[in-house]
Coordinates of C-alpha atoms in Angstrom, one line a residue:
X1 CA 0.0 0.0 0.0
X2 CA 1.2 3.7 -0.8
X3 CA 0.7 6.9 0.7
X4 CA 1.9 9.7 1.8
X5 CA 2.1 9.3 5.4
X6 CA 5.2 11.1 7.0
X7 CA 5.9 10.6 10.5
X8 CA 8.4 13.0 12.4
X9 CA 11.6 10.4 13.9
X10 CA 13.0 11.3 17.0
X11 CA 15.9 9.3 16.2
X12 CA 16.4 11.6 12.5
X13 CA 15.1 14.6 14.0
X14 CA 13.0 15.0 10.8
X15 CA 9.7 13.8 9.1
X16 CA 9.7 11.3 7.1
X17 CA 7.7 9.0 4.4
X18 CA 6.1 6.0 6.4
X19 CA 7.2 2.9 4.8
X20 CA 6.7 -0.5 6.6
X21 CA 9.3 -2.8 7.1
X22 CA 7.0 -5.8 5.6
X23 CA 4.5 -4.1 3.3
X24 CA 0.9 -3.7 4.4
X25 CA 1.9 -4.8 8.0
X26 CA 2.8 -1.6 11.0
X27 CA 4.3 -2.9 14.2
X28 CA 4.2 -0.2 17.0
X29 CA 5.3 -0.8 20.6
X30 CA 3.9 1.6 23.3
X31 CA 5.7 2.0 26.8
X32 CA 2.6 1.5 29.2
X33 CA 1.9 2.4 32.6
X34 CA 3.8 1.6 35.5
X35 CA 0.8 0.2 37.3
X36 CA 0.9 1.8 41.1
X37 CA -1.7 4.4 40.8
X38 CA -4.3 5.5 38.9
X39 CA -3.7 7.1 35.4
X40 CA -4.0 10.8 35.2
X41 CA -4.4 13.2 32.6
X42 CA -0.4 12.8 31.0
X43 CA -1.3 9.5 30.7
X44 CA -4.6 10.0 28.4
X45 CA -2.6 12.1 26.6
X46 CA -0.1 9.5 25.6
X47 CA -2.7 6.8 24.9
X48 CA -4.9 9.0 23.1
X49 CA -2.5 10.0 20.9
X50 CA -1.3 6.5 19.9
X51 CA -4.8 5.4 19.5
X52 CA -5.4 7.7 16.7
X53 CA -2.0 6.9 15.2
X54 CA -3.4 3.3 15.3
X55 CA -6.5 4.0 13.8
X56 CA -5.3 6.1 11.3
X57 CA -3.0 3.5 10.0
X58 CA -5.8 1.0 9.8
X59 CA -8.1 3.2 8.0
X60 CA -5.4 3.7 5.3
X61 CA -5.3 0.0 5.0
X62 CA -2.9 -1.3 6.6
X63 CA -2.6 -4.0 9.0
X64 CA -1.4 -2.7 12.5
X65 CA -0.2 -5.4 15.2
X66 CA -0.2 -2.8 18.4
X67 CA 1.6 -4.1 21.3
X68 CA 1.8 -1.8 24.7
X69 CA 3.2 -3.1 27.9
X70 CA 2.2 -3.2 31.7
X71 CA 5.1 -2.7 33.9
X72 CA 4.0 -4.0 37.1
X73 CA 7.6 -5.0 38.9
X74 CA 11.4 -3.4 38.3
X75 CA 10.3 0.4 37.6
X76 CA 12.2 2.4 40.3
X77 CA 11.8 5.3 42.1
X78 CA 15.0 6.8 40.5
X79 CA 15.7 6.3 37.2
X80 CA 19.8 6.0 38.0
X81 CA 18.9 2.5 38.8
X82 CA 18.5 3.7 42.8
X83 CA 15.5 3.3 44.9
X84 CA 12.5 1.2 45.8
X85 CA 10.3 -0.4 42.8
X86 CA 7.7 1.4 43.3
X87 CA 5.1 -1.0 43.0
X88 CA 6.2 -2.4 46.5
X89 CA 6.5 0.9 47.8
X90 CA 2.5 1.3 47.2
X91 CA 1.9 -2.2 48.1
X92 CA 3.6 -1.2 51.9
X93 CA 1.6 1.7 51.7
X94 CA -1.9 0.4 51.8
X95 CA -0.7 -2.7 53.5
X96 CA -1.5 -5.7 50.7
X97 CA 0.6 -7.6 48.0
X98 CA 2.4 -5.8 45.5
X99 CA 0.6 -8.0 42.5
X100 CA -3.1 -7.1 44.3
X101 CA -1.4 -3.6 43.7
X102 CA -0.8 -4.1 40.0
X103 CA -3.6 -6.0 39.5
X104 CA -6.2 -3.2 40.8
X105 CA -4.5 -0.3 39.2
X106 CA -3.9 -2.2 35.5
X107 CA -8.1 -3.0 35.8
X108 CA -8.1 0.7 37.1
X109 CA -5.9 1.9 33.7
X110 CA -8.2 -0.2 31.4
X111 CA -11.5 1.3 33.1
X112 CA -10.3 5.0 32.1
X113 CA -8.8 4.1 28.8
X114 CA -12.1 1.9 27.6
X115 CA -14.0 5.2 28.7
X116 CA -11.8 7.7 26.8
X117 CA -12.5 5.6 23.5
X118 CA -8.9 4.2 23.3
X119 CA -8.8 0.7 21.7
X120 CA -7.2 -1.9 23.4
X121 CA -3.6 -3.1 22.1
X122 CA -3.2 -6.3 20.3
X123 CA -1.2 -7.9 23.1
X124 CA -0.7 -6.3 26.3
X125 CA 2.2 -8.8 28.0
X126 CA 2.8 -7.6 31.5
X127 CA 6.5 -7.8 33.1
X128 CA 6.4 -10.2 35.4
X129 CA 4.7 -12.3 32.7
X130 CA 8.0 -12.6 30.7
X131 CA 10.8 -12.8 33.4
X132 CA 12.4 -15.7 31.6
X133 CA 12.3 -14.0 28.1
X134 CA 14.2 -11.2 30.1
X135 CA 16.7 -13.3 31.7
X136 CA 17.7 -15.0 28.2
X137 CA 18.0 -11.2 27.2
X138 CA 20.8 -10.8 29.8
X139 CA 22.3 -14.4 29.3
X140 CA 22.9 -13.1 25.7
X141 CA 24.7 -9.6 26.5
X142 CA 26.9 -11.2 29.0
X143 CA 28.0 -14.0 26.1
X144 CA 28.8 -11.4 23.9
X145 CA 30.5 -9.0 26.1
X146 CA 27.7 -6.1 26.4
X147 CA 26.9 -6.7 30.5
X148 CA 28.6 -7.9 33.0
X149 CA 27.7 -9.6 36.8
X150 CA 29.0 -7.7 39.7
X151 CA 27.6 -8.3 43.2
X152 CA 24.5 -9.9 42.1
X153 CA 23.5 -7.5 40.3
X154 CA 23.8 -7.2 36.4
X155 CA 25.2 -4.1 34.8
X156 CA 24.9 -3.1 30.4
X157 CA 28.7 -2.0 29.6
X158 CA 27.7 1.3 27.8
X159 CA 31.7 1.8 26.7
X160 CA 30.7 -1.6 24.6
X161 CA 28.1 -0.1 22.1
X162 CA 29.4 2.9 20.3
X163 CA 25.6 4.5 19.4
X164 CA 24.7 5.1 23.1
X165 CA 22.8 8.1 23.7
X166 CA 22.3 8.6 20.0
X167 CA 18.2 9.2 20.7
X168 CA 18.5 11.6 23.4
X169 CA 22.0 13.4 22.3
X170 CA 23.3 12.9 25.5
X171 CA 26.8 11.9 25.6
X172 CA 28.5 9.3 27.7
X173 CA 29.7 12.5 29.6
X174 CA 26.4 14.0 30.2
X175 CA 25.2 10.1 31.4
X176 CA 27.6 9.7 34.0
X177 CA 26.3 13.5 35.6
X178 CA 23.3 12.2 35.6
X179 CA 24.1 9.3 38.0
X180 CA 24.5 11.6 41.1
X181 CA 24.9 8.8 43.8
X182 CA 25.3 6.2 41.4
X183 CA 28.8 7.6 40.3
X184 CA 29.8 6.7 44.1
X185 CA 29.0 2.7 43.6
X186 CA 32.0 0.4 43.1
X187 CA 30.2 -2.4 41.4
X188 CA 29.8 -0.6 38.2
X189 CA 33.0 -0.2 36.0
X190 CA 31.2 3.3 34.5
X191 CA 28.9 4.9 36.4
X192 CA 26.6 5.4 33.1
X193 CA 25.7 1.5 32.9
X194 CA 22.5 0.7 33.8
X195 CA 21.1 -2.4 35.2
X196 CA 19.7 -5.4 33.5
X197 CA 19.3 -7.3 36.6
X198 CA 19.0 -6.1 40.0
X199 CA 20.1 -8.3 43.6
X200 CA 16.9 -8.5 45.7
X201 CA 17.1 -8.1 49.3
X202 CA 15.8 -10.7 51.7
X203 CA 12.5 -8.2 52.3
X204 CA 12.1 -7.7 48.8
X205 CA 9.1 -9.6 47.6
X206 CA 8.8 -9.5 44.1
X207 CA 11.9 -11.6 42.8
X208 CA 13.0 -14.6 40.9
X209 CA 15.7 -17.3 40.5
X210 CA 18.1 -16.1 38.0
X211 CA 22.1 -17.3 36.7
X212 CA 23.2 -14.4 39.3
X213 CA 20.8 -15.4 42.4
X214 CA 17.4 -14.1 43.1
X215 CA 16.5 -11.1 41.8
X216 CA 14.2 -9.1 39.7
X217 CA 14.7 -7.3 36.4
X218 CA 15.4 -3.7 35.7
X219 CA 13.0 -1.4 34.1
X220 CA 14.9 -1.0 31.0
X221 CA 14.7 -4.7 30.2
X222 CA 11.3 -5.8 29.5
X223 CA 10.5 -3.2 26.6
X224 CA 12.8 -4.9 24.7
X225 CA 12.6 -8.1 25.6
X226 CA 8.3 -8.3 25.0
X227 CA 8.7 -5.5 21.8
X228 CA 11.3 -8.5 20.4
X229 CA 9.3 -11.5 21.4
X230 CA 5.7 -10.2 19.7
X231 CA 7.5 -7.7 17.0
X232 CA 10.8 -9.2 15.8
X233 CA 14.0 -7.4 16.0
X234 CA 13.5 -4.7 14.2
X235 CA 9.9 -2.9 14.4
X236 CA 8.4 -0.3 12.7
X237 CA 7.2 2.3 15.3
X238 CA 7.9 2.7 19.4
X239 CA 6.3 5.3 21.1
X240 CA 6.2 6.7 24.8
X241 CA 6.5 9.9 26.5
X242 CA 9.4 12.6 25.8
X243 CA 10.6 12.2 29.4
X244 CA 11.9 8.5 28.3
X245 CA 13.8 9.2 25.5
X246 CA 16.7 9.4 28.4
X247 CA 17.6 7.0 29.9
X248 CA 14.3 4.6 29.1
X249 CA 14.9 4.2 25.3
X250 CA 18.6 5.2 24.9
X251 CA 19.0 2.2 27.3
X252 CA 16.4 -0.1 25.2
X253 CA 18.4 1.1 21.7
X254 CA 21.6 -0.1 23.6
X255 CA 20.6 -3.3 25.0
X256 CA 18.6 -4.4 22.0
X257 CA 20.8 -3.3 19.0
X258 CA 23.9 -4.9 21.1
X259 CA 22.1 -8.6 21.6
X260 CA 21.1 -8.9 17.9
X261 CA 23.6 -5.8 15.6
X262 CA 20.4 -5.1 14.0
X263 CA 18.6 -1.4 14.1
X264 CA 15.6 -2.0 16.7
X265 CA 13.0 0.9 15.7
X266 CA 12.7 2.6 12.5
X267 CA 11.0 5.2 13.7
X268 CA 10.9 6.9 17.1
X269 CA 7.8 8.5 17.9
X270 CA 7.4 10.7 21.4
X271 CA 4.6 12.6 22.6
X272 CA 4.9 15.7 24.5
X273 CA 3.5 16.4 28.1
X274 CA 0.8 17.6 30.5
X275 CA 1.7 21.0 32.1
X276 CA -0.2 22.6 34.9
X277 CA 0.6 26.2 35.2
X278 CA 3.7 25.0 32.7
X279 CA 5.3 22.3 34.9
X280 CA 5.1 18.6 34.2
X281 CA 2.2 17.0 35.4
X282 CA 3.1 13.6 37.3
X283 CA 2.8 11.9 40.3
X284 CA 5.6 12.2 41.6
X285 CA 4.8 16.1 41.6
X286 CA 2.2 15.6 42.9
X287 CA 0.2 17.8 40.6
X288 CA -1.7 15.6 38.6
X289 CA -5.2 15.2 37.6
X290 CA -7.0 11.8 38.2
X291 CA -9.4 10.6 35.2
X292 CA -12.0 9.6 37.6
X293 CA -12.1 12.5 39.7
X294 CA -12.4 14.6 36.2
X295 CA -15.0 11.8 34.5
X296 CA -17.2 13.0 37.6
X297 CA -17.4 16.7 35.8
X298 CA -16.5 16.0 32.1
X299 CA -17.6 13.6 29.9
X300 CA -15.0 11.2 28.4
X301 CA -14.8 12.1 25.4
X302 CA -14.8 15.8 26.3
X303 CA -11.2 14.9 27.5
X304 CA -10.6 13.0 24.4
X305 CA -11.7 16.0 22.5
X306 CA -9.8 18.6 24.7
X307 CA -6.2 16.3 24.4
X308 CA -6.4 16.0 20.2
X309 CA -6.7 19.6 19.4
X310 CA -3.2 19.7 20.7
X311 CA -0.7 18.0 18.5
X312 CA 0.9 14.9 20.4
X313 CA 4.6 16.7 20.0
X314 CA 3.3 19.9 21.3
X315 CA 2.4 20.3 25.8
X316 CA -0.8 20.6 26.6
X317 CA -1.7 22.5 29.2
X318 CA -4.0 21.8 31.7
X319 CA -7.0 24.0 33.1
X320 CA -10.6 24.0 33.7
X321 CA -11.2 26.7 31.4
X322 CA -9.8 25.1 28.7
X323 CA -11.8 22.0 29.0
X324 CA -15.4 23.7 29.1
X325 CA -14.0 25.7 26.1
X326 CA -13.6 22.1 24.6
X327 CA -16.9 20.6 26.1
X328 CA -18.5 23.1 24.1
X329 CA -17.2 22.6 20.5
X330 CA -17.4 19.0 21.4
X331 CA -21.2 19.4 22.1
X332 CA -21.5 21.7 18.6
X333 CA -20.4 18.5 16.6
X334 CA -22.6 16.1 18.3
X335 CA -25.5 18.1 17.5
X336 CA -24.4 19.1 14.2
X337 CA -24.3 14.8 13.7
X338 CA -27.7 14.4 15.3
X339 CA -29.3 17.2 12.8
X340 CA -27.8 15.1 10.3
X341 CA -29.4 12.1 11.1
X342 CA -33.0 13.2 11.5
X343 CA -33.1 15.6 8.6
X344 CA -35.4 15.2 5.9
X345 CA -34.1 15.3 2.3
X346 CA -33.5 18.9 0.8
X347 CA -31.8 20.0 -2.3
X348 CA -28.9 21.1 -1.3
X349 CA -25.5 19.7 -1.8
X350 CA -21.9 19.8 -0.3
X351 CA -18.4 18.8 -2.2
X352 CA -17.6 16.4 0.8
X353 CA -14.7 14.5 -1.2
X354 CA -12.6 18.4 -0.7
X355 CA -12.8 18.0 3.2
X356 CA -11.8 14.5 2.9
X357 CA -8.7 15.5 0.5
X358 CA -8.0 18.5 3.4
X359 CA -8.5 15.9 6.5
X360 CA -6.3 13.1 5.0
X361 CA -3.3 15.9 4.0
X362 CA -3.7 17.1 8.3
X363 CA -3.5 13.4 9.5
X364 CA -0.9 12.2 7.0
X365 CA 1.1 15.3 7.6
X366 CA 2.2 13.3 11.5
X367 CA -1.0 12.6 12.5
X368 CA -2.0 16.3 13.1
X369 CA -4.9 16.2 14.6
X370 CA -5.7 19.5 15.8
X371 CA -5.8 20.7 12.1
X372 CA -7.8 17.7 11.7
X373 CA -10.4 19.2 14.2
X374 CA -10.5 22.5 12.0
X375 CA -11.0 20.6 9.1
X376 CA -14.3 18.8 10.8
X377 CA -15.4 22.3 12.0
X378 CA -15.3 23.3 8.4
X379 CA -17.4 21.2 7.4
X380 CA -19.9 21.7 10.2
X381 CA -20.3 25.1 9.5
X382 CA -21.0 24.4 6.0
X383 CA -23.4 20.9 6.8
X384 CA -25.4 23.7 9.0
X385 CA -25.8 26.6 6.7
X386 CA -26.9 24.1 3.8
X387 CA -29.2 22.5 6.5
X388 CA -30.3 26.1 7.6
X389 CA -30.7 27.0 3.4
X390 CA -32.3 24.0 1.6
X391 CA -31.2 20.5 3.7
X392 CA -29.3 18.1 2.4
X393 CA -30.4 16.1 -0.6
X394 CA -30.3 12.4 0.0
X395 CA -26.8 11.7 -1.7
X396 CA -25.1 14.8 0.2
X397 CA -26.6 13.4 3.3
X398 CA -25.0 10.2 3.2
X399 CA -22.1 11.4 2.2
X400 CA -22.2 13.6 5.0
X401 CA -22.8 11.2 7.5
X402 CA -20.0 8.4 5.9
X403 CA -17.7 11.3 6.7
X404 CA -18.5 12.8 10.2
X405 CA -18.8 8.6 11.1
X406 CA -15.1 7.9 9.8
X407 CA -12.7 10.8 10.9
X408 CA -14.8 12.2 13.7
X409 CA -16.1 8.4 14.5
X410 CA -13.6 5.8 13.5
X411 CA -10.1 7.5 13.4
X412 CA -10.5 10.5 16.2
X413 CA -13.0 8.8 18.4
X414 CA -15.2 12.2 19.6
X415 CA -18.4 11.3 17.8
X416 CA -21.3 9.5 20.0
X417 CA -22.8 6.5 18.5
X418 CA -25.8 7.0 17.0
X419 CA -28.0 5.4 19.0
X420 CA -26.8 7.8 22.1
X421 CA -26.9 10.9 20.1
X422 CA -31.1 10.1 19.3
X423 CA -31.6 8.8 22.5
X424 CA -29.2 10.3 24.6
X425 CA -29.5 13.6 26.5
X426 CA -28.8 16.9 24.7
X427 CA -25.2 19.0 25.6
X428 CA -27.5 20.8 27.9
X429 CA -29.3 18.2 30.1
X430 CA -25.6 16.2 29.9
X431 CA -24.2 18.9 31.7
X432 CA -26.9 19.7 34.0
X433 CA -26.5 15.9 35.0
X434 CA -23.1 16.2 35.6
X435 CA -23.9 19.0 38.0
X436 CA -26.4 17.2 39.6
X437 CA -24.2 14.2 40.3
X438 CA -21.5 16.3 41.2
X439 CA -23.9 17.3 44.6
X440 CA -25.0 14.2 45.0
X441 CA -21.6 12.5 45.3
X442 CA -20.5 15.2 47.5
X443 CA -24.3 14.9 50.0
X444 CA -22.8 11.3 49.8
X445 CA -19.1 11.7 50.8
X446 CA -20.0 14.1 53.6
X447 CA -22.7 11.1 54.9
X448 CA -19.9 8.2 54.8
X449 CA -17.4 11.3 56.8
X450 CA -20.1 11.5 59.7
X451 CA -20.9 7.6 59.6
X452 CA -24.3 7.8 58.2
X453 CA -24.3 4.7 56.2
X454 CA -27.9 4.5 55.8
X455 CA -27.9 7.9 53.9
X456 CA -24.8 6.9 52.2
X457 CA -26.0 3.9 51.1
X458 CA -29.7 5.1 50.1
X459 CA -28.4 7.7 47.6
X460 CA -26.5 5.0 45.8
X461 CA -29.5 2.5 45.9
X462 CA -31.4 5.4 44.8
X463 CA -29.9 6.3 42.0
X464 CA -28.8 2.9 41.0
X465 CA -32.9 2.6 40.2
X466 CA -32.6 5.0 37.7
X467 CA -29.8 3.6 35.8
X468 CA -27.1 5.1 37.7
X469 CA -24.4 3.2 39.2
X470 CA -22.3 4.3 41.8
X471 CA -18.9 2.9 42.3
X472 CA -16.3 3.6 45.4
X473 CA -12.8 4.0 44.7
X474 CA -9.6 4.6 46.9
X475 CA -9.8 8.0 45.3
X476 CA -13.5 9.0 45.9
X477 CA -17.0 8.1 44.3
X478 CA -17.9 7.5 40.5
X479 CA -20.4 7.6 38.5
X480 CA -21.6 5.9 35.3
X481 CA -25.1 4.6 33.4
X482 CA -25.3 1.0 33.7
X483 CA -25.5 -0.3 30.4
X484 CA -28.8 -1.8 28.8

């Protein structure tokens, strides 16, 4: 299949024409969550942005196999290969397992993305699921020379691969003043390798039997060991967050390219981040903005909407404003649809097939979606002067529809299903039960404070009558229609 896709490569710095390594056939990788919390806005952001990458590729034609990870065991709390994993950390925190921890919070990840519209990957492997594929991974760079065992622990000999640091730009110089306290440990022969392999400790729960004693892998490892296993050597497309470029992928160009001398990606692709008030939004910051909490005011795909007319290599920056600003062109186009659907036939006519030329140039041009947006507003404006003027004569009207139900629908995702859209509440009544909900929840909350279960519980059995399901989270109270 041909077209003129160009994707911009972090690894070129420069866009260029998409061309698969087996033709018809796209294999993207995805760094997913570390799964110790629940996902915030940075995260939609990511996954949102990869989804319509994804769908995009499929509606051009060609087959996409989409894998995207779970890391539930190795991520630390410093990336210089220092601290606790910080799935055990949470797991001491609220006093349970660490894989009850992972568990929860990957359901918890799924929940949100399934209610943003993002489609699930192909295969989602988790970590702990491949620990032997990892192992073999090491086993192999300590035969050829790459790592080496010291204290337990296994270390990636950066001096032996030449292209380190060739994604980020950072030099072997700039890597080792990045390991602060790592510089300090003896173990390492440079204090810019990383490990593959880390010694547990006799309280450390989550470990394995390995060639070099019990232990557990780094975070580094499993991205290329699962990307490998499901992808082969060399894929087309891995993706993840700008932050990562250093150390995450420098590391998994390193290790991979070293175990087999072939190129592992063809094309980098990294999205851009969250800002509140222009810092990073992220846990660790403890600035972020939980899906759920914002699901209980927005609507989904209001947050779908507000994250795409940014372009995935540009910040986004998070306020309340900004979303109702969104909430309301999202509502325009859902009404704009619905007038669609129950309009009689006119006389009137529309050339759809220009839009289609102007919205396949924006999302072949690196997925741009926010001109993509303008695009679909375009044509709004015109659908609704035309249905103001004569309507919409019957081939216009299908025409109309096919369109606003493939790029609005199928590739972005911000269209309600039909079905909702006739049935449904209008942008209005939506938001006045969002309101509505929002006191309820809060009646409720201040009723489970002052131990007034009976109250607590008769709001939710309440509502629960009327279709509404009430769910309660370590974070607070949701809210969702049960479906028919």
């Amino acid at each position: 299949m041909s077209s003129s896709l160009a994707i911009y490569n972090s690894l070129s710095r420069t866009k260029e024409p998409f061309e698969p390594l087996h033709p018809g056939i796209a294999t993207i990788y995805v760094c997913g969550p570390t799964v110790y919390g629940h996902a915030h806005l940075g995260h939609a952001k990511s996954y949102v942005s990869f989804d319509v990458v994804v769908r995009w590729m499929r509606h051009l034609g060609l087959k996409v196999k989409y894998v995207q990870n779970i890391t539930d065991v190795g991520h630390l709390t410093d990336d210089a290969d220092e601290g606790e994993d910080k799935i055990q950390k949470q797991a001491r925190l609220e006093k349970t397992e660490p894989m009850e921890i992972a568990q929860y919070y990957t359901r918890s990840f799924y929940d949100d993305m399934d209610r943003l519209g993002v489609e699930r990957p192909n295969i989602a492997p988790t970590a702990t699921g491949h620990i032997p594929e990892q192992i073999a991974l090491v086993e192999r760079l300590v035969e050829t020379g790459h790592a080496y065992e010291s204290g337990g622990n296994v270390y990636f000999d950066v001096n032996s691969f030449a292209g380190y640091g060739k994604l980020s730009g950072r030099t072997d110089q700039a890597a080792l003043q990045s390991g602060g306290r790592v510089a300090e440990r003896s173990e390492k022969r440079n204090p810019s390798d990383f490990a593959l392999w880390k010694k547990a400790e006799a309280s450390h729960i989550m470990k394995w039997q390995s060639p070099w004693g019990e232990g557990y892998p780094g975070w580094h490892l499993e991205c290329s060991a699962m990307a490998m296993k499901y992808l082969g050597e060399t894929i087309d497309i891995h993706g993840g967050g700008m932050e990562n470029k250093f150390p995450h992928h420098d590391c998994e160009i390193a290790q991979s390219e070293a175990a087999t001398g072939k190129p592992f990606v063809r094309y980098w692709m990294h999205n851009n981040m969250v800002t509140v008030d222009g810092v990073k939004m992220g846990k660790s910051l403890k600035n972020f903005v939980n899906l759920k909490e914002l699901f209980n005011t927005f609507d989904p795909l209001v947050i779908r909407f507000f994250i795409l007319q940014s372009h995935y290599r540009s910040p986004l920056d998070f306020s309340e404003t900004a979303i109702k600003a969104s909430q309301s062109g999202f509502e325009k186009l859902q009404e704009t649809y619905r007038r669609v659907l129950e309009a009689a036939d006119g006389k009137g006519q529309l050339d759809v097939a220009a839009f289609e030329q102007k919205i396949t140039d924006a999302l072949n041009d690196d997925f741009n979606t926010p001109v993509a947006i303008s695009v679909i507003f375009e044509f709004v404006k015109a659908v609704n002067g035309t249905l103001d003027k004569e309507g919409l004569d019957a081939n216009t009207k299908k025409c109309a529809l096919d369109y606003l139900d493939a790029y609005a629908g199928a590739v972005l995702g911000i269209l309600k299903s039909r079905d909702e859209l006739l049935s449904g509440e209008s942008g209005e009544s939506a938001r006045t039960l969002d309101e509505v909900m929002a006191v309820l929840l809060e009646l409720r909350k201040e009723a489970r404070a002052s131990k007034d279960f009976a109250t607590s519980d008769k709001i939710r059995d309440l509502l629960l009558q009327r279709g509404i399901e009430v769910k309660d989270t370590k974070e607070g109270a949701i809210w969702s229609k049960k479906k028919s």
